[in-house]
Amino acid sequence: MSNVNSNPLVDKLIREELKALAPYESARRLFSMSSSDDIDGTGTLWLNANENPYSPDVSADPSLYNRYPDFQPEPLINAYAQYANVKPSQVLATRGADEGIELLIRTFCAPGQNIVICPPTYGMYAISAETANVNVLKAPLKQDMQLDVDMVLNQAQNAQIVFICSPNNPTGDLMSKTDLETVLDSLQNQAIVVADEAYIEFCYDANVTDLLAKYNNLVILRTLSKAFALAGLRCGFTLASSDIIDALKKVIAPYPIPAPVAQMATQALSQDGLAWMKDKVTELNQRRDSFIAKASQWALAETVYPSKTNFVLIKLNEQLDATSVMQTFVDAHILLRNQSKQLMLNNTIRVTIGSESEMNAVTELFNQINQNLTAGS
Ligand SMILES: *Cc1c(COP(=O)(O)O)cnc(C)c1O
């Protein structure tokens, strides 16, 4: 399946279950920055990875890099705990939320055990499980893109962890909190339920940290990569009861957070940093809503999915093909994300909400495609 290895030793020694495994097709692997034009307004528009188009003003102090960083830098942990309204003992800082996913699986699932995912959803749960030789059980979302609670509970009878992404990537909407509570309640003393809140800043009132006091099997994943606009920093947080956090600390690397990352992340969580983030969230949410309003008028869109995030999923009119629409955008140096391989999402494209000029360019091209479609029919 993977490329033939020129070194036969790799083929001989690599774990059997990794041979057939394709690495996660991250947005950045599909289109690498170094192979493209400049990434400012004149070159390629990067609307394929749900990044923030803006950059916060954070910087690191170049002294002291000769020392190892703290295991869990206190100013960072305290700042996040205060922001999230939890105790510092309930916070683990990780290399992005992705490391939180991996740690949870490595800590709570032995090879051959199981996790539950609810597709269509974020791809890294399955990748992290597969690389740890952990099986992935699926409880697909219902047609309305909400949890199939009975199916989740049924699959979870054999699982250690259930991953629930809310708001869900790539569909964009929140999962019902009532459903989440039903799952948490039914699986008390049985399985960990992970609420991935990577996009929660775009609808912060819907966060579920209040449930941490009620359910000791709840874990919440957070990141600075999306609303905080620091994807390049690789900083995320796992929130849970201190018992769960302590278990994860047995598995995490000894120096997971580089000192400059801790410094810059702490600045992003300062009063000024939070005000900057909230300002951008307001701006991006408004731009998203006006993009959705426009997209809903287009004949090219069979469905424009509701979104509480910085991205919008569009199911194309069946006369169009997602691969060729993607190519039309690539030719115009606009990178979107084809989600058509996901369960229930054939012929869909995900658009990250960018700057005003970026969205003007996207809208203009969609307008043209729409005109061609309506003229041709
Ligand atoms: C982007 C994303 C992540 C990963 O965030 P990092 O902190 O950059 O690792 C996790 N979950 C979801 C749903 C995401 O979209």
mmCIF file of C-alpha atoms and ligand atoms in Angstrom:
data_model
loop_
_atom_site.group_PDB
_atom_site.id
_atom_site.type_symbol
_atom_site.label_atom_id
_atom_site.label_comp_id
_atom_site.label_asym_id
_atom_site.label_seq_id
_atom_site.Cartn_x
_atom_site.Cartn_y
_atom_site.Cartn_z
ATOM 1 C CA MET A 1 0.000 0.000 0.000
ATOM 2 C CA SER A 2 2.665 2.530 1.041
ATOM 3 C CA ASN A 3 5.678 3.269 -1.132
ATOM 4 C CA VAL A 4 8.120 0.449 -1.540
ATOM 5 C CA ASN A 5 10.825 0.932 1.042
ATOM 6 C CA SER A 6 14.309 0.944 -0.379
ATOM 7 C CA ASN A 7 15.521 -0.305 2.974
ATOM 8 C CA PRO A 8 14.338 -3.919 3.378
ATOM 9 C CA LEU A 9 15.013 -3.692 7.098
ATOM 10 C CA VAL A 10 12.073 -1.299 7.460
ATOM 11 C CA ASP A 11 9.759 -3.772 5.767
ATOM 12 C CA LYS A 12 11.087 -6.509 7.943
ATOM 13 C CA LEU A 13 10.791 -4.692 11.261
ATOM 14 C CA ILE A 14 7.862 -2.275 10.919
ATOM 15 C CA ARG A 15 4.812 -3.335 12.924
ATOM 16 C CA GLU A 16 2.534 -5.415 10.720
ATOM 17 C CA GLU A 17 -0.535 -3.217 11.257
ATOM 18 C CA LEU A 18 1.351 -0.094 10.144
ATOM 19 C CA LYS A 19 2.189 -1.523 6.726
ATOM 20 C CA ALA A 20 -1.226 -0.762 5.256
ATOM 21 C CA LEU A 21 -1.768 2.468 7.182
ATOM 22 C CA ALA A 22 -1.855 5.683 5.165
ATOM 23 C CA PRO A 23 -0.695 8.721 7.161
ATOM 24 C CA TYR A 24 -3.295 11.378 8.000
ATOM 25 C CA GLU A 25 -3.817 13.583 4.965
ATOM 26 C CA SER A 26 -3.454 16.825 6.858
ATOM 27 C CA ALA A 27 -4.263 19.963 4.928
ATOM 28 C CA ARG A 28 -0.598 20.828 5.103
ATOM 29 C CA ARG A 29 0.520 17.494 3.669
ATOM 30 C CA LEU A 30 -1.913 17.792 0.773
ATOM 31 C CA PHE A 31 -0.625 21.264 -0.084
ATOM 32 C CA SER A 32 2.686 22.175 1.520
ATOM 33 C CA MET A 33 3.471 25.827 2.115
ATOM 34 C CA SER A 34 7.043 25.635 0.878
ATOM 35 C CA SER A 35 5.948 24.265 -2.495
ATOM 36 C CA SER A 36 3.539 27.134 -3.148
ATOM 37 C CA ASP A 37 3.650 30.865 -3.794
ATOM 38 C CA ASP A 38 3.803 33.294 -0.944
ATOM 39 C CA ILE A 39 0.952 32.979 1.501
ATOM 40 C CA ASP A 40 0.001 36.620 1.838
ATOM 41 C CA GLY A 41 -2.914 38.219 -0.013
ATOM 42 C CA THR A 42 -1.204 38.076 -3.411
ATOM 43 C CA GLY A 43 -0.397 34.373 -3.470
ATOM 44 C CA THR A 44 -2.259 31.260 -2.478
ATOM 45 C CA LEU A 45 -5.335 31.538 -0.259
ATOM 46 C CA TRP A 46 -5.167 28.899 2.480
ATOM 47 C CA LEU A 47 -8.763 28.072 3.334
ATOM 48 C CA ASN A 48 -8.274 24.345 3.781
ATOM 49 C CA ALA A 49 -7.138 23.853 7.393
ATOM 50 C CA ASN A 50 -9.544 25.945 9.492
ATOM 51 C CA GLU A 51 -6.724 28.269 10.444
ATOM 52 C CA ASN A 52 -7.310 31.841 11.522
ATOM 53 C CA PRO A 53 -6.272 34.367 8.839
ATOM 54 C CA TYR A 54 -4.946 36.768 11.482
ATOM 55 C CA SER A 55 -1.870 36.543 13.708
ATOM 56 C CA PRO A 56 -1.744 37.576 17.352
ATOM 57 C CA ASP A 57 1.135 39.700 18.570
ATOM 58 C CA VAL A 58 3.056 37.243 20.745
ATOM 59 C CA SER A 59 6.783 36.739 21.069
ATOM 60 C CA ALA A 60 9.307 34.721 23.048
ATOM 61 C CA ASP A 61 12.289 35.849 25.088
ATOM 62 C CA PRO A 62 15.404 34.267 23.537
ATOM 63 C CA SER A 63 17.289 33.945 26.840
ATOM 64 C CA LEU A 64 17.079 30.832 29.021
ATOM 65 C CA TYR A 65 16.774 28.417 26.111
ATOM 66 C CA ASN A 66 19.761 26.526 27.448
ATOM 67 C CA ARG A 67 17.489 25.108 30.183
ATOM 68 C CA TYR A 68 14.846 22.422 29.846
ATOM 69 C CA PRO A 69 11.352 23.873 30.142
ATOM 70 C CA ASP A 70 9.042 23.077 33.036
ATOM 71 C CA PHE A 71 7.060 19.874 32.602
ATOM 72 C CA GLN A 72 3.799 21.854 32.813
ATOM 73 C CA PRO A 73 4.672 25.561 32.932
ATOM 74 C CA GLU A 74 2.718 27.081 35.812
ATOM 75 C CA PRO A 75 1.906 30.478 34.278
ATOM 76 C CA LEU A 76 0.483 28.696 31.233
ATOM 77 C CA ILE A 77 -1.548 26.159 33.225
ATOM 78 C CA ASN A 78 -2.884 28.843 35.551
ATOM 79 C CA ALA A 79 -3.816 31.107 32.658
ATOM 80 C CA TYR A 80 -5.697 28.339 30.869
ATOM 81 C CA ALA A 81 -7.409 27.158 34.051
ATOM 82 C CA GLN A 82 -8.635 30.675 34.685
ATOM 83 C CA TYR A 83 -9.812 31.113 31.100
ATOM 84 C CA ALA A 84 -11.634 27.757 31.104
ATOM 85 C CA ASN A 85 -12.956 28.198 34.641
ATOM 86 C CA VAL A 86 -11.460 24.959 35.963
ATOM 87 C CA LYS A 87 -8.778 24.148 38.554
ATOM 88 C CA PRO A 88 -5.115 24.018 37.468
ATOM 89 C CA SER A 89 -5.056 20.344 38.531
ATOM 90 C CA GLN A 90 -7.701 19.702 35.841
ATOM 91 C CA VAL A 91 -5.499 21.042 33.002
ATOM 92 C CA LEU A 92 -2.827 19.283 30.944
ATOM 93 C CA ALA A 93 -0.932 21.269 28.304
ATOM 94 C CA THR A 94 -0.023 19.240 25.216
ATOM 95 C CA ARG A 95 1.491 19.637 21.743
ATOM 96 C CA GLY A 96 -1.809 20.556 20.219
ATOM 97 C CA ALA A 97 -5.117 18.854 20.934
ATOM 98 C CA ASP A 98 -3.830 16.081 18.671
ATOM 99 C CA GLU A 99 -1.368 15.022 21.345
ATOM 100 C CA GLY A 100 -4.243 14.924 23.830
ATOM 101 C CA ILE A 101 -6.057 12.466 21.552
ATOM 102 C CA GLU A 102 -2.995 10.267 21.297
ATOM 103 C CA LEU A 103 -2.288 10.357 25.044
ATOM 104 C CA LEU A 104 -5.843 9.374 25.891
ATOM 105 C CA ILE A 105 -5.628 6.362 23.605
ATOM 106 C CA ARG A 106 -2.179 5.330 24.803
ATOM 107 C CA THR A 107 -3.190 5.737 28.435
ATOM 108 C CA PHE A 108 -6.569 4.020 28.397
ATOM 109 C CA CYS A 109 -6.545 1.552 25.477
ATOM 110 C CA ALA A 110 -4.336 -1.518 25.263
ATOM 111 C CA PRO A 111 -3.622 -2.950 21.791
ATOM 112 C CA GLY A 112 -6.711 -4.796 20.622
ATOM 113 C CA GLN A 113 -9.111 -2.684 22.713
ATOM 114 C CA ASN A 114 -11.554 -0.209 21.198
ATOM 115 C CA ILE A 115 -12.555 3.409 20.777
ATOM 116 C CA VAL A 116 -15.857 4.724 19.403
ATOM 117 C CA ILE A 117 -16.025 7.547 16.867
ATOM 118 C CA CYS A 118 -19.086 9.239 15.353
ATOM 119 C CA PRO A 119 -18.405 9.842 11.663
ATOM 120 C CA PRO A 120 -18.368 12.021 9.696
ATOM 121 C CA THR A 121 -15.822 13.538 12.067
ATOM 122 C CA TYR A 122 -12.233 14.567 12.686
ATOM 123 C CA GLY A 123 -9.777 12.057 11.240
ATOM 124 C CA MET A 124 -7.134 11.931 13.942
ATOM 125 C CA TYR A 125 -9.117 9.798 16.419
ATOM 126 C CA ALA A 126 -8.971 6.864 14.011
ATOM 127 C CA ILE A 127 -5.349 7.496 12.982
ATOM 128 C CA SER A 128 -4.145 7.677 16.585
ATOM 129 C CA ALA A 129 -6.040 4.499 17.419
ATOM 130 C CA GLU A 130 -4.740 2.598 14.409
ATOM 131 C CA THR A 131 -1.120 3.509 15.117
ATOM 132 C CA ALA A 132 -1.580 2.129 18.639
ATOM 133 C CA ASN A 133 -3.219 -1.058 17.315
ATOM 134 C CA VAL A 134 -6.510 0.000 18.876
ATOM 135 C CA ASN A 135 -9.732 -0.774 16.989
ATOM 136 C CA VAL A 136 -12.135 1.906 15.810
ATOM 137 C CA LEU A 137 -15.852 1.227 16.284
ATOM 138 C CA LYS A 138 -18.214 3.534 14.435
ATOM 139 C CA ALA A 139 -21.493 5.051 15.576
ATOM 140 C CA PRO A 140 -22.354 7.234 12.564
ATOM 141 C CA LEU A 141 -24.247 10.467 13.077
ATOM 142 C CA LYS A 142 -27.915 10.476 12.096
ATOM 143 C CA GLN A 143 -29.130 12.232 8.928
ATOM 144 C CA ASP A 144 -29.478 15.452 10.940
ATOM 145 C CA MET A 145 -25.767 15.154 11.847
ATOM 146 C CA GLN A 146 -26.547 14.614 15.522
ATOM 147 C CA LEU A 147 -25.461 11.705 17.721
ATOM 148 C CA ASP A 148 -27.211 8.383 17.380
ATOM 149 C CA VAL A 149 -27.224 7.927 21.147
ATOM 150 C CA ASP A 150 -28.413 4.312 21.151
ATOM 151 C CA MET A 151 -25.755 3.357 18.630
ATOM 152 C CA VAL A 152 -23.047 5.182 20.610
ATOM 153 C CA LEU A 153 -24.042 3.389 23.816
ATOM 154 C CA ASN A 154 -24.248 0.076 22.049
ATOM 155 C CA GLN A 155 -20.770 0.393 20.535
ATOM 156 C CA ALA A 156 -19.365 1.733 23.807
ATOM 157 C CA GLN A 157 -20.175 -1.512 25.638
ATOM 158 C CA ASN A 158 -16.878 -2.770 24.239
ATOM 159 C CA ALA A 159 -14.867 0.428 24.292
ATOM 160 C CA GLN A 160 -12.606 2.394 26.608
ATOM 161 C CA ILE A 161 -13.113 5.827 25.006
ATOM 162 C CA VAL A 162 -15.873 7.566 23.007
ATOM 163 C CA PHE A 163 -14.821 10.603 20.941
ATOM 164 C CA ILE A 164 -17.484 13.255 20.366
ATOM 165 C CA CYS A 165 -16.512 16.369 18.431
ATOM 166 C CA SER A 166 -18.642 19.431 19.258
ATOM 167 C CA PRO A 167 -18.854 21.600 17.255
ATOM 168 C CA ASN A 168 -18.122 18.791 14.847
ATOM 169 C CA ASN A 169 -15.455 19.005 12.170
ATOM 170 C CA PRO A 170 -16.267 18.911 9.237
ATOM 171 C CA THR A 171 -20.041 19.337 9.588
ATOM 172 C CA GLY A 172 -19.822 22.491 11.734
ATOM 173 C CA ASP A 173 -22.641 22.245 14.255
ATOM 174 C CA LEU A 174 -22.777 21.523 17.983
ATOM 175 C CA MET A 175 -23.870 18.148 19.293
ATOM 176 C CA SER A 176 -26.915 18.305 21.553
ATOM 177 C CA LYS A 177 -25.797 18.758 25.164
ATOM 178 C CA THR A 178 -28.682 16.582 26.327
ATOM 179 C CA ASP A 179 -27.388 13.739 24.146
ATOM 180 C CA LEU A 180 -23.882 14.246 25.485
ATOM 181 C CA GLU A 181 -25.172 14.058 29.048
ATOM 182 C CA THR A 182 -27.127 10.892 28.277
ATOM 183 C CA VAL A 183 -23.924 9.312 26.954
ATOM 184 C CA LEU A 184 -21.859 10.525 29.932
ATOM 185 C CA ASP A 185 -24.451 9.329 32.392
ATOM 186 C CA SER A 186 -24.923 5.908 30.813
ATOM 187 C CA LEU A 187 -21.166 5.301 30.603
ATOM 188 C CA GLN A 188 -20.243 6.426 34.146
ATOM 189 C CA ASN A 189 -17.752 3.914 35.566
ATOM 190 C CA GLN A 190 -17.481 2.319 32.162
ATOM 191 C CA ALA A 191 -15.852 4.494 29.509
ATOM 192 C CA ILE A 192 -14.257 7.888 29.051
ATOM 193 C CA VAL A 193 -16.230 10.333 26.927
ATOM 194 C CA VAL A 194 -14.108 12.926 25.136
ATOM 195 C CA ALA A 195 -15.738 16.177 24.032
ATOM 196 C CA ASP A 196 -13.444 17.720 21.425
ATOM 197 C CA GLU A 197 -14.024 21.480 21.705
ATOM 198 C CA ALA A 198 -11.386 22.616 19.207
ATOM 199 C CA TYR A 199 -13.844 25.223 17.828
ATOM 200 C CA ILE A 200 -15.667 26.136 21.024
ATOM 201 C CA GLU A 201 -14.449 29.768 21.072
ATOM 202 C CA PHE A 202 -16.716 30.436 18.098
ATOM 203 C CA CYS A 203 -19.700 29.565 20.327
ATOM 204 C CA TYR A 204 -18.188 29.709 23.798
ATOM 205 C CA ASP A 205 -21.504 29.743 25.685
ATOM 206 C CA ALA A 206 -22.006 26.156 24.543
ATOM 207 C CA ASN A 207 -18.860 24.817 26.266
ATOM 208 C CA VAL A 208 -19.388 21.876 28.617
ATOM 209 C CA THR A 209 -16.809 22.523 31.336
ATOM 210 C CA ASP A 210 -19.703 22.759 33.826
ATOM 211 C CA LEU A 211 -20.213 19.008 33.315
ATOM 212 C CA LEU A 212 -16.739 18.195 34.661
ATOM 213 C CA ALA A 213 -18.114 18.572 38.193
ATOM 214 C CA LYS A 214 -20.929 16.145 37.432
ATOM 215 C CA TYR A 215 -19.248 13.394 35.399
ATOM 216 C CA ASN A 216 -15.826 11.990 36.285
ATOM 217 C CA ASN A 217 -15.652 10.235 32.900
ATOM 218 C CA LEU A 218 -15.678 13.498 30.916
ATOM 219 C CA VAL A 219 -12.565 14.773 29.115
ATOM 220 C CA ILE A 220 -12.563 18.031 27.142
ATOM 221 C CA LEU A 221 -10.037 18.833 24.407
ATOM 222 C CA ARG A 222 -9.096 22.418 23.605
ATOM 223 C CA THR A 223 -6.548 24.086 21.322
ATOM 224 C CA LEU A 224 -4.884 27.404 20.555
ATOM 225 C CA SER A 225 -4.778 26.449 16.856
ATOM 226 C CA LYS A 226 -8.142 27.781 15.708
ATOM 227 C CA ALA A 227 -9.735 30.846 17.361
ATOM 228 C CA PHE A 228 -6.451 31.801 19.060
ATOM 229 C CA ALA A 229 -4.705 31.739 15.677
ATOM 230 C CA LEU A 230 -1.618 29.867 16.910
ATOM 231 C CA ALA A 231 -1.662 26.641 14.894
ATOM 232 C CA GLY A 232 2.080 26.952 14.316
ATOM 233 C CA LEU A 233 2.756 26.929 18.052
ATOM 234 C CA ARG A 234 1.327 23.421 18.604
ATOM 235 C CA CYS A 235 -0.353 24.042 21.936
ATOM 236 C CA GLY A 236 -3.517 22.398 23.194
ATOM 237 C CA PHE A 237 -5.138 21.480 26.487
ATOM 238 C CA THR A 238 -6.845 18.469 27.975
ATOM 239 C CA LEU A 239 -9.368 19.233 30.723
ATOM 240 C CA ALA A 240 -10.579 16.473 33.040
ATOM 241 C CA SER A 241 -10.756 15.331 36.646
ATOM 242 C CA SER A 242 -7.330 15.483 38.277
ATOM 243 C CA ASP A 243 -7.277 11.652 38.419
ATOM 244 C CA ILE A 244 -7.497 11.435 34.646
ATOM 245 C CA ILE A 245 -4.938 14.233 34.228
ATOM 246 C CA ASP A 246 -2.539 12.389 36.564
ATOM 247 C CA ALA A 247 -2.906 9.203 34.520
ATOM 248 C CA LEU A 248 -2.077 11.107 31.307
ATOM 249 C CA LYS A 249 0.983 12.601 33.008
ATOM 250 C CA LYS A 250 2.422 9.093 33.296
ATOM 251 C CA VAL A 251 2.462 8.772 29.518
ATOM 252 C CA ILE A 252 3.230 12.274 28.214
ATOM 253 C CA ALA A 253 6.824 13.194 27.286
ATOM 254 C CA PRO A 254 8.918 14.771 30.080
ATOM 255 C CA TYR A 255 9.217 18.173 28.378
ATOM 256 C CA PRO A 256 6.156 18.401 26.145
ATOM 257 C CA ILE A 257 5.898 22.187 25.905
ATOM 258 C CA PRO A 258 8.911 24.089 24.492
ATOM 259 C CA ALA A 259 9.756 27.191 26.538
ATOM 260 C CA PRO A 260 9.045 29.697 23.725
ATOM 261 C CA VAL A 261 5.695 28.011 23.089
ATOM 262 C CA ALA A 262 4.766 28.328 26.765
ATOM 263 C CA GLN A 263 5.734 31.996 26.779
ATOM 264 C CA MET A 264 3.773 32.887 23.667
ATOM 265 C CA ALA A 265 0.751 30.789 24.647
ATOM 266 C CA THR A 266 0.656 32.499 28.054
ATOM 267 C CA GLN A 267 0.578 35.886 26.303
ATOM 268 C CA ALA A 268 -2.280 34.707 24.101
ATOM 269 C CA LEU A 269 -4.211 33.889 27.289
ATOM 270 C CA SER A 270 -3.558 37.257 28.949
ATOM 271 C CA GLN A 271 -6.357 39.805 29.203
ATOM 272 C CA ASP A 272 -5.140 41.542 26.047
ATOM 273 C CA GLY A 273 -4.678 38.226 24.271
ATOM 274 C CA LEU A 274 -8.196 37.095 25.121
ATOM 275 C CA ALA A 275 -9.659 40.431 24.030
ATOM 276 C CA TRP A 276 -7.855 40.086 20.679
ATOM 277 C CA MET A 277 -9.169 36.544 20.225
ATOM 278 C CA LYS A 278 -12.761 37.494 21.071
ATOM 279 C CA ASP A 279 -12.614 40.400 18.656
ATOM 280 C CA LYS A 280 -11.482 38.123 15.813
ATOM 281 C CA VAL A 281 -14.124 35.536 16.705
ATOM 282 C CA THR A 282 -16.849 38.190 16.425
ATOM 283 C CA GLU A 283 -15.476 39.279 13.067
ATOM 284 C CA LEU A 284 -15.114 35.736 11.691
ATOM 285 C CA ASN A 285 -18.568 34.699 12.940
ATOM 286 C CA GLN A 286 -20.172 37.657 11.153
ATOM 287 C CA ARG A 287 -18.281 36.875 7.964
ATOM 288 C CA ARG A 288 -19.298 33.210 8.219
ATOM 289 C CA ASP A 289 -22.951 34.101 8.600
ATOM 290 C CA SER A 290 -22.919 36.369 5.587
ATOM 291 C CA PHE A 291 -21.083 33.698 3.561
ATOM 292 C CA ILE A 292 -23.735 31.150 4.570
ATOM 293 C CA ALA A 293 -26.491 33.602 3.589
ATOM 294 C CA LYS A 294 -24.950 34.021 0.129
ATOM 295 C CA ALA A 295 -24.132 30.338 -0.343
ATOM 296 C CA SER A 296 -27.705 29.383 0.510
ATOM 297 C CA GLN A 297 -28.874 31.326 -2.570
ATOM 298 C CA TRP A 298 -26.621 29.419 -4.968
ATOM 299 C CA ALA A 299 -28.038 26.650 -7.118
ATOM 300 C CA LEU A 300 -24.580 25.063 -6.919
ATOM 301 C CA ALA A 301 -25.169 24.294 -3.254
ATOM 302 C CA GLU A 302 -27.524 21.431 -2.582
ATOM 303 C CA THR A 303 -26.974 21.895 1.158
ATOM 304 C CA VAL A 304 -25.167 24.568 3.143
ATOM 305 C CA TYR A 305 -24.679 23.036 6.563
ATOM 306 C CA PRO A 306 -25.275 25.212 9.639
ATOM 307 C CA SER A 307 -22.023 26.208 11.360
ATOM 308 C CA LYS A 308 -20.968 27.394 14.796
ATOM 309 C CA THR A 309 -17.317 27.409 13.698
ATOM 310 C CA ASN A 310 -14.867 29.170 11.383
ATOM 311 C CA PHE A 311 -15.700 26.877 8.470
ATOM 312 C CA VAL A 312 -18.697 26.011 6.321
ATOM 313 C CA LEU A 313 -19.475 22.686 4.681
ATOM 314 C CA ILE A 314 -21.245 22.736 1.332
ATOM 315 C CA LYS A 315 -22.823 19.796 -0.458
ATOM 316 C CA LEU A 316 -22.671 20.506 -4.172
ATOM 317 C CA ASN A 317 -25.493 20.236 -6.658
ATOM 318 C CA GLU A 318 -25.336 16.755 -8.171
ATOM 319 C CA GLN A 319 -24.535 18.265 -11.598
ATOM 320 C CA LEU A 320 -21.193 19.337 -10.127
ATOM 321 C CA ASP A 321 -18.307 17.183 -9.022
ATOM 322 C CA ALA A 322 -16.320 18.110 -5.905
ATOM 323 C CA THR A 323 -12.996 17.039 -7.414
ATOM 324 C CA SER A 324 -13.370 19.318 -10.414
ATOM 325 C CA VAL A 325 -14.719 22.217 -8.324
ATOM 326 C CA MET A 326 -11.680 21.808 -6.045
ATOM 327 C CA GLN A 327 -9.470 21.955 -9.152
ATOM 328 C CA THR A 328 -11.176 25.136 -10.358
ATOM 329 C CA PHE A 329 -10.264 26.711 -7.018
ATOM 330 C CA VAL A 330 -6.703 25.347 -7.069
ATOM 331 C CA ASP A 331 -6.252 26.878 -10.525
ATOM 332 C CA ALA A 332 -7.264 30.197 -8.952
ATOM 333 C CA HIS A 333 -4.754 29.588 -6.105
ATOM 334 C CA ILE A 334 -7.515 29.042 -3.571
ATOM 335 C CA LEU A 335 -7.177 25.920 -1.429
ATOM 336 C CA LEU A 336 -10.350 24.413 0.021
ATOM 337 C CA ARG A 337 -10.866 20.958 1.512
ATOM 338 C CA ASN A 338 -12.662 18.146 -0.254
ATOM 339 C CA GLN A 339 -14.602 16.132 2.361
ATOM 340 C CA SER A 340 -16.244 13.771 -0.107
ATOM 341 C CA LYS A 341 -14.498 10.668 1.235
ATOM 342 C CA GLN A 342 -16.273 10.986 4.574
ATOM 343 C CA LEU A 343 -19.329 8.945 5.427
ATOM 344 C CA MET A 344 -22.547 10.689 4.251
ATOM 345 C CA LEU A 345 -20.580 13.608 2.808
ATOM 346 C CA ASN A 346 -20.154 12.658 -0.841
ATOM 347 C CA ASN A 347 -19.709 15.720 -3.072
ATOM 348 C CA THR A 348 -18.948 18.115 -0.208
ATOM 349 C CA ILE A 349 -16.355 20.860 0.137
ATOM 350 C CA ARG A 350 -15.330 22.601 3.354
ATOM 351 C CA VAL A 351 -14.479 26.306 3.235
ATOM 352 C CA THR A 352 -12.505 27.911 6.057
ATOM 353 C CA ILE A 353 -13.613 31.472 6.785
ATOM 354 C CA GLY A 354 -10.691 33.745 5.936
ATOM 355 C CA SER A 355 -10.110 37.486 5.705
ATOM 356 C CA GLU A 356 -12.569 39.768 3.942
ATOM 357 C CA SER A 357 -10.539 39.827 0.725
ATOM 358 C CA GLU A 358 -10.088 36.058 0.811
ATOM 359 C CA MET A 359 -13.828 35.526 1.176
ATOM 360 C CA ASN A 360 -14.489 37.991 -1.626
ATOM 361 C CA ALA A 361 -12.260 35.910 -3.900
ATOM 362 C CA VAL A 362 -13.994 32.683 -2.853
ATOM 363 C CA THR A 363 -17.437 34.181 -3.293
ATOM 364 C CA GLU A 364 -16.570 35.566 -6.714
ATOM 365 C CA LEU A 365 -15.416 32.181 -7.979
ATOM 366 C CA PHE A 366 -18.449 30.389 -6.542
ATOM 367 C CA ASN A 367 -20.620 33.048 -8.199
ATOM 368 C CA GLN A 368 -19.035 32.231 -11.567
ATOM 369 C CA ILE A 369 -19.471 28.495 -11.079
ATOM 370 C CA ASN A 370 -23.059 29.150 -10.106
ATOM 371 C CA GLN A 371 -23.703 31.284 -13.199
ATOM 372 C CA ASN A 372 -22.209 28.626 -15.460
ATOM 373 C CA LEU A 373 -24.395 26.021 -13.814
ATOM 374 C CA THR A 374 -27.627 27.966 -14.105
ATOM 375 C CA ALA A 375 -26.807 29.114 -17.671
ATOM 376 C CA GLY A 376 -26.121 25.524 -18.687
ATOM 377 C CA SER A 377 -29.323 24.051 -17.315
HETATM 378 C C1 LIG B 1 -7.809 21.230 14.430
HETATM 379 C C2 LIG B 1 -8.441 20.196 15.273
HETATM 380 C C3 LIG B 1 -7.746 19.536 16.301
HETATM 381 C C4 LIG B 1 -6.256 19.637 16.473
HETATM 382 O O1 LIG B 1 -5.825 20.768 16.978
HETATM 383 P P1 LIG B 1 -4.271 20.962 17.294
HETATM 384 O O2 LIG B 1 -4.320 21.614 18.616
HETATM 385 O O3 LIG B 1 -3.759 21.846 16.217
HETATM 386 O O4 LIG B 1 -3.606 19.629 17.341
HETATM 387 C C5 LIG B 1 -8.425 18.671 17.119
HETATM 388 N N1 LIG B 1 -9.717 18.429 16.919
HETATM 389 C C6 LIG B 1 -10.415 19.007 15.933
HETATM 390 C C7 LIG B 1 -11.847 18.693 15.780
HETATM 391 C C8 LIG B 1 -9.798 19.880 15.074
HETATM 392 O O5 LIG B 1 -10.471 20.408 14.052
#
